[in-house]
Phi, psi and omega in degrees: 000122175253154172264119159083196200273134167261185198303136165276123149304031182124159143314124159175155152314141187231161151256149173231141196236125189218108240226112160232158166301332185228349154235136183261117165261161185239166194189131197218137188267172170294176189251017150231016161070046206245297182212116171297121175230171181268196190222300172207180175229131197250161158271174187253141208212100195259317194288314194279321160097006179304328231283307209292322187275330170276004168263299178318303140338306159306311166286321179277343174289311200259347168082067208260139171232004181229167168189135190228135180214127189299108180261121189305123179225159160270193190297349188284315179093030122303133171262141171273206179285307187298288185318330170289328181301306183303270203326300171344295186294324183299320206269350143304301175307320195261023170242023163224335177245167155310354199228159190307125185239139207238161169254100181238152161310124184230026191308118162082019170283315163305326175285319174290325162306282194325315191295311194298314177311286162320341185274298190298012154091036189243111194214155173047212170015313206268312197312307172306325195284348173199043127299343185269285171330311174278136018295305169322320187292300213294306179322287167319288199275025136291338202266307186286313194304306205290005183278319195273006188272333176292000000 
């Protein structure tokens, strides 16, 4: 597991993942790594690991070559309990998928995704159902864009 920009395994689809305490948002990019789009929201299952298995199934189904997981940090750059949970999720995922996993700073992605959902007219339960996917899109798209700028 690497942090930031890791060696890119070449052309192929990547998954972006936003690990929350209740849900895991998942996004997928095109094989050329240009555009991230929402894919699915998976219920979080710390005890049973069904969330990790569901992600592993998506990796196989979509022939994913790399996974980008958001690492939540404070605005001061410190890591707290949410970052520890994301790292634990990555550790579990690394044991069941055979593709590289990178961590990417995800400061404010959920806040921005929530604001975008409200601005588009989604509120309440409908918003919560897709905000994690939107955060995953922001994580993956940001990582893709930063890779192109290097």
